[in-house]
mmCIF file of C-alpha atoms in Angstrom:
data_model
loop_
_atom_site.group_PDB
_atom_site.id
_atom_site.type_symbol
_atom_site.label_atom_id
_atom_site.label_comp_id
_atom_site.label_asym_id
_atom_site.label_seq_id
_atom_site.Cartn_x
_atom_site.Cartn_y
_atom_site.Cartn_z
ATOM 1 C CA SER A 1483 200.307 44.905 125.518
ATOM 2 C CA LYS A 1484 200.940 46.199 128.717
ATOM 3 C CA ASP A 1485 204.931 46.579 129.875
ATOM 4 C CA ALA A 1486 205.034 43.525 132.239
ATOM 5 C CA SER A 1487 206.993 45.879 134.431
ATOM 6 C CA SER A 1488 203.526 47.775 135.477
ATOM 7 C CA ARG A 1489 201.979 44.998 136.911
ATOM 8 C CA PRO A 1490 200.683 45.199 139.856
ATOM 9 C CA GLU A 1491 202.056 42.260 140.645
ATOM 10 C CA ASP A 1492 205.803 43.257 139.004
ATOM 11 C CA VAL A 1493 205.463 46.084 141.346
ATOM 12 C CA ARG A 1494 204.080 44.880 144.749
ATOM 13 C CA ASP A 1495 207.619 42.029 143.821
ATOM 14 C CA ALA A 1496 209.552 45.269 143.407
ATOM 15 C CA VAL A 1497 208.791 46.298 146.648
ATOM 16 C CA GLN A 1498 209.277 43.068 149.436
ATOM 17 C CA VAL A 1499 212.176 43.269 148.446
ATOM 18 C CA ILE A 1500 213.519 46.448 148.897
ATOM 19 C CA GLU A 1501 211.007 45.624 152.059
ATOM 20 C CA HIS A 1502 212.795 43.036 153.270
ATOM 21 C CA PHE A 1503 216.655 45.198 152.463
ATOM 22 C CA ALA A 1504 215.328 47.878 154.434
ATOM 23 C CA ASP A 1505 214.205 45.551 157.803
ATOM 24 C CA ASP A 1506 218.034 43.911 156.792
ATOM 25 C CA LEU A 1507 219.417 47.454 157.460
ATOM 26 C CA VAL A 1508 217.300 48.688 160.484
ATOM 27 C CA ARG A 1509 218.733 45.224 161.960
ATOM 28 C CA GLN A 1510 222.336 46.091 160.685
ATOM 29 C CA MET A 1511 221.453 49.552 161.992
ATOM 30 C CA GLU A 1512 220.436 48.209 165.226
ATOM 31 C CA ALA A 1513 223.270 46.271 166.126
ATOM 32 C CA ALA A 1514 225.928 48.685 165.270
ATOM 33 C CA LEU A 1515 223.494 50.860 167.648
ATOM 34 C CA ALA A 1516 223.613 48.144 170.461
ATOM 35 C CA ARG A 1517 228.092 47.721 170.066
ATOM 36 C CA THR A 1518 229.057 51.522 169.850
ATOM 37 C CA PHE A 1519 229.810 53.885 172.842
ATOM 38 C CA VAL A 1520 230.183 57.038 171.054
ATOM 39 C CA THR A 1521 227.723 58.069 167.758
ATOM 40 C CA PRO A 1522 228.173 61.170 166.215
ATOM 41 C CA LEU A 1523 224.525 62.384 165.976
ATOM 42 C CA ASP A 1524 222.789 61.039 169.845
ATOM 43 C CA ARG A 1525 221.465 56.769 169.528
ATOM 44 C CA GLU A 1526 218.028 57.070 170.424
ATOM 45 C CA ASP A 1527 217.548 59.406 167.243
ATOM 46 C CA LEU A 1528 219.111 57.416 164.671
ATOM 47 C CA HIS A 1529 217.452 54.418 166.326
ATOM 48 C CA ARG A 1530 213.858 57.023 165.779
ATOM 49 C CA LEU A 1531 215.480 57.927 162.664
ATOM 50 C CA SER A 1532 216.096 54.815 161.350
ATOM 51 C CA SER A 1533 212.434 52.893 163.070
ATOM 52 C CA GLU A 1534 210.427 55.699 160.789
ATOM 53 C CA LEU A 1535 212.445 55.674 157.555
ATOM 54 C CA ASP A 1536 211.399 50.979 157.970
ATOM 55 C CA ASP A 1537 207.994 52.151 158.357
ATOM 56 C CA VAL A 1538 207.129 54.287 155.478
ATOM 57 C CA VAL A 1539 209.341 51.670 153.803
ATOM 58 C CA ASP A 1540 206.381 48.545 155.477
ATOM 59 C CA LEU A 1541 203.504 51.262 154.815
ATOM 60 C CA THR A 1542 204.320 51.353 150.564
ATOM 61 C CA ASN A 1543 204.918 48.188 150.134
ATOM 62 C CA LEU A 1544 201.611 47.533 152.607
ATOM 63 C CA ALA A 1545 199.907 49.418 149.665
ATOM 64 C CA ALA A 1546 201.521 47.001 147.153
ATOM 65 C CA ARG A 1547 200.110 44.024 148.247
ATOM 66 C CA ALA A 1548 196.722 45.820 148.872
ATOM 67 C CA SER A 1549 197.165 46.948 145.850
ATOM 68 C CA VAL A 1550 196.458 43.672 144.395
ATOM 69 C CA LEU A 1551 195.253 41.750 147.083
ATOM 70 C CA TYR A 1552 192.537 44.493 146.067
ATOM 71 C CA GLY A 1553 192.449 44.279 142.225
ATOM 72 C CA VAL A 1554 193.065 48.070 141.170
ATOM 73 C CA THR A 1555 195.062 47.307 137.944
ATOM 74 C CA ARG A 1556 195.900 50.479 137.253
ATOM 75 C CA PRO A 1557 195.510 53.219 139.330
ATOM 76 C CA PRO A 1558 193.288 55.740 139.896
ATOM 77 C CA GLU A 1559 194.759 59.719 139.334
ATOM 78 C CA PRO A 1560 194.335 60.603 142.600
ATOM 79 C CA MET A 1561 196.084 57.691 143.402
ATOM 80 C CA GLN A 1562 198.527 58.512 140.586
ATOM 81 C CA LYS A 1563 198.811 62.259 142.481
ATOM 82 C CA LEU A 1564 199.662 60.358 145.988
ATOM 83 C CA ILE A 1565 202.352 57.422 144.730
ATOM 84 C CA ASP A 1566 203.749 60.065 142.975
ATOM 85 C CA THR A 1567 203.825 62.787 145.851
ATOM 86 C CA LEU A 1568 205.315 58.961 148.122
ATOM 87 C CA VAL A 1569 208.207 58.998 145.251
ATOM 88 C CA SER A 1570 209.580 62.557 145.842
ATOM 89 C CA CYS A 1571 208.916 62.320 149.321
ATOM 90 C CA THR A 1572 211.742 59.370 149.423
ATOM 91 C CA GLY A 1573 213.746 61.868 147.016
ATOM 92 C CA VAL A 1574 213.559 64.124 149.858
ATOM 93 C CA LEU A 1575 214.958 61.612 151.759
ATOM 94 C CA LYS A 1576 217.393 60.126 150.032
ATOM 95 C CA GLU A 1577 219.405 63.759 148.951
ATOM 96 C CA ALA A 1578 219.105 64.240 152.944
ATOM 97 C CA ARG A 1579 220.757 61.022 154.126
ATOM 98 C CA PRO A 1580 224.457 62.736 153.574
ATOM 99 C CA LYS A 1581 223.993 65.920 154.680
ATOM 100 C CA LEU A 1582 223.288 64.267 158.357
ATOM 101 C CA ARG A 1583 226.600 62.829 157.722
ATOM 102 C CA ARG A 1584 228.128 66.709 156.389
ATOM 103 C CA HIS A 1585 226.174 68.002 159.864
ATOM 104 C CA ALA A 1586 224.701 69.952 157.257
ATOM 105 C CA TYR A 1587 221.623 70.705 159.350
ATOM 106 C CA ALA A 1588 220.400 74.562 157.483
ATOM 107 C CA GLU A 1589 219.533 71.190 154.968
ATOM 108 C CA LEU A 1590 217.962 69.802 156.637
ATOM 109 C CA LEU A 1591 215.817 72.200 157.852
ATOM 110 C CA ASP A 1592 214.699 72.866 154.581
ATOM 111 C CA ASP A 1593 214.358 68.995 153.956
ATOM 112 C CA GLY A 1594 211.643 69.438 156.584
ATOM 113 C CA ARG A 1595 210.204 72.271 154.897
ATOM 114 C CA LYS A 1596 209.647 70.445 151.736
ATOM 115 C CA LEU A 1597 208.818 67.223 153.326
ATOM 116 C CA ARG A 1598 205.326 68.451 155.098
ATOM 117 C CA SER A 1599 204.574 70.176 152.040
ATOM 118 C CA LEU A 1600 204.253 67.589 149.850
ATOM 119 C CA GLU A 1601 203.020 65.906 153.771
ATOM 120 C CA LYS A 1602 199.492 69.117 152.680
ATOM 121 C CA GLU A 1603 199.505 67.906 148.930
ATOM 122 C CA ALA A 1604 199.705 64.486 149.941
ATOM 123 C CA ASP A 1605 196.352 65.480 153.092
ATOM 124 C CA SER A 1606 194.620 67.639 150.208
ATOM 125 C CA VAL A 1607 194.434 64.793 147.987
ATOM 126 C CA PHE A 1608 193.715 61.946 149.913
ATOM 127 C CA ARG A 1609 190.655 63.822 150.761
ATOM 128 C CA ALA A 1610 189.642 64.534 147.614
ATOM 129 C CA ALA A 1611 189.990 61.406 146.124
ATOM 130 C CA VAL A 1612 187.812 59.456 149.226
ATOM 131 C CA SER A 1613 184.662 62.659 149.086
ATOM 132 C CA GLN A 1614 184.086 61.484 145.658
ATOM 133 C CA LEU A 1615 185.044 58.020 145.823
ATOM 134 C CA PHE A 1616 181.768 58.434 148.600
ATOM 135 C CA LYS A 1617 179.368 61.486 146.611
ATOM 136 C CA ASP A 1618 179.513 58.971 143.135
ATOM 137 C CA PRO A 1619 176.445 57.634 142.849
ATOM 138 C CA ALA A 1620 178.529 55.490 139.542
ATOM 139 C CA VAL A 1621 181.367 54.050 142.206
ATOM 140 C CA ASP A 1622 180.211 50.797 142.968
ATOM 141 C CA ALA A 1623 180.903 49.030 147.258
ATOM 142 C CA LYS A 1624 183.441 47.551 146.236
ATOM 143 C CA VAL A 1625 185.660 49.497 143.877
ATOM 144 C CA LEU A 1626 184.829 52.514 147.034
ATOM 145 C CA LEU A 1627 186.687 49.891 149.457
ATOM 146 C CA ARG A 1628 189.347 48.339 147.006
ATOM 147 C CA GLU A 1629 190.245 51.900 146.623
ATOM 148 C CA LYS A 1630 189.738 53.761 149.927
ATOM 149 C CA GLU A 1631 191.395 51.015 151.048
ATOM 150 C CA VAL A 1632 195.243 52.165 148.511
ATOM 151 C CA LEU A 1633 194.686 55.114 149.244
ATOM 152 C CA GLU A 1634 194.591 55.228 153.015
ATOM 153 C CA ASP A 1635 197.854 52.604 152.756
ATOM 154 C CA LEU A 1636 200.250 55.297 150.363
ATOM 155 C CA GLU A 1637 198.122 57.818 152.176
ATOM 156 C CA ASN A 1638 199.876 57.027 155.389
ATOM 157 C CA ALA A 1639 203.503 56.501 154.100
ATOM 158 C CA VAL A 1640 203.606 59.950 152.845
ATOM 159 C CA ASP A 1641 202.884 60.560 156.662
ATOM 160 C CA HIS A 1642 205.698 58.916 158.465
ATOM 161 C CA CYS A 1643 207.589 60.519 156.065
ATOM 162 C CA ASP A 1644 206.091 63.987 157.929
ATOM 163 C CA ASP A 1645 207.104 61.616 160.597
ATOM 164 C CA VAL A 1646 210.797 61.401 159.436
ATOM 165 C CA ALA A 1647 210.398 65.350 158.409
ATOM 166 C CA ASP A 1648 209.699 65.880 162.847
ATOM 167 C CA THR A 1649 213.102 63.880 162.758
ATOM 168 C CA LEU A 1650 215.534 65.317 160.453
ATOM 169 C CA ALA A 1651 214.435 68.975 161.812
ATOM 170 C CA ASN A 1652 214.859 67.603 165.810
ATOM 171 C CA ILE A 1653 217.880 66.297 165.299
ATOM 172 C CA ALA A 1654 218.688 69.749 163.851
ATOM 173 C CA VAL A 1655 217.836 71.686 166.056
ATOM 174 C CA LYS A 1656 220.053 69.557 168.653
ATOM 175 C CA HIS A 1657 223.275 70.045 166.945
ATOM 176 C CA GLY A 1658 222.656 72.922 164.528
#
């Protein structure tokens, strides 16, 4: 018997709730930036950071929705590795947020390096997985297209975590 929480539809729905919540946070951030004259960090940096974080959530949502749309009921190993990497990236991002408030810029640079390392690992997993899909004669075209699409969405979400790393590094260098 399958655990109901592991159903792709349940994952998609949970990620959709998070995506709507993130969109609300971005709107609140934009409204706060519009009415606040002085901010602890540059307004443009804060806006860029919130926009990039929203992109990560949007792409994660896209991957979850694609999994359901294309019928990926159980992620194969490379897909699971990308999911795990994305979870690791979001963990680093969660830990980085309070460091902005504390102005712990050296620690933010370290977080950026962690994110870049995770992104490089994800690139490697992605390239190997897509290569294997195309090289394996036992993989039919529908499976190839389905898995490639979801792998790309996950890899794009991890790539955007690297964009957040760049913004964190820019903030750290500018203010550190």
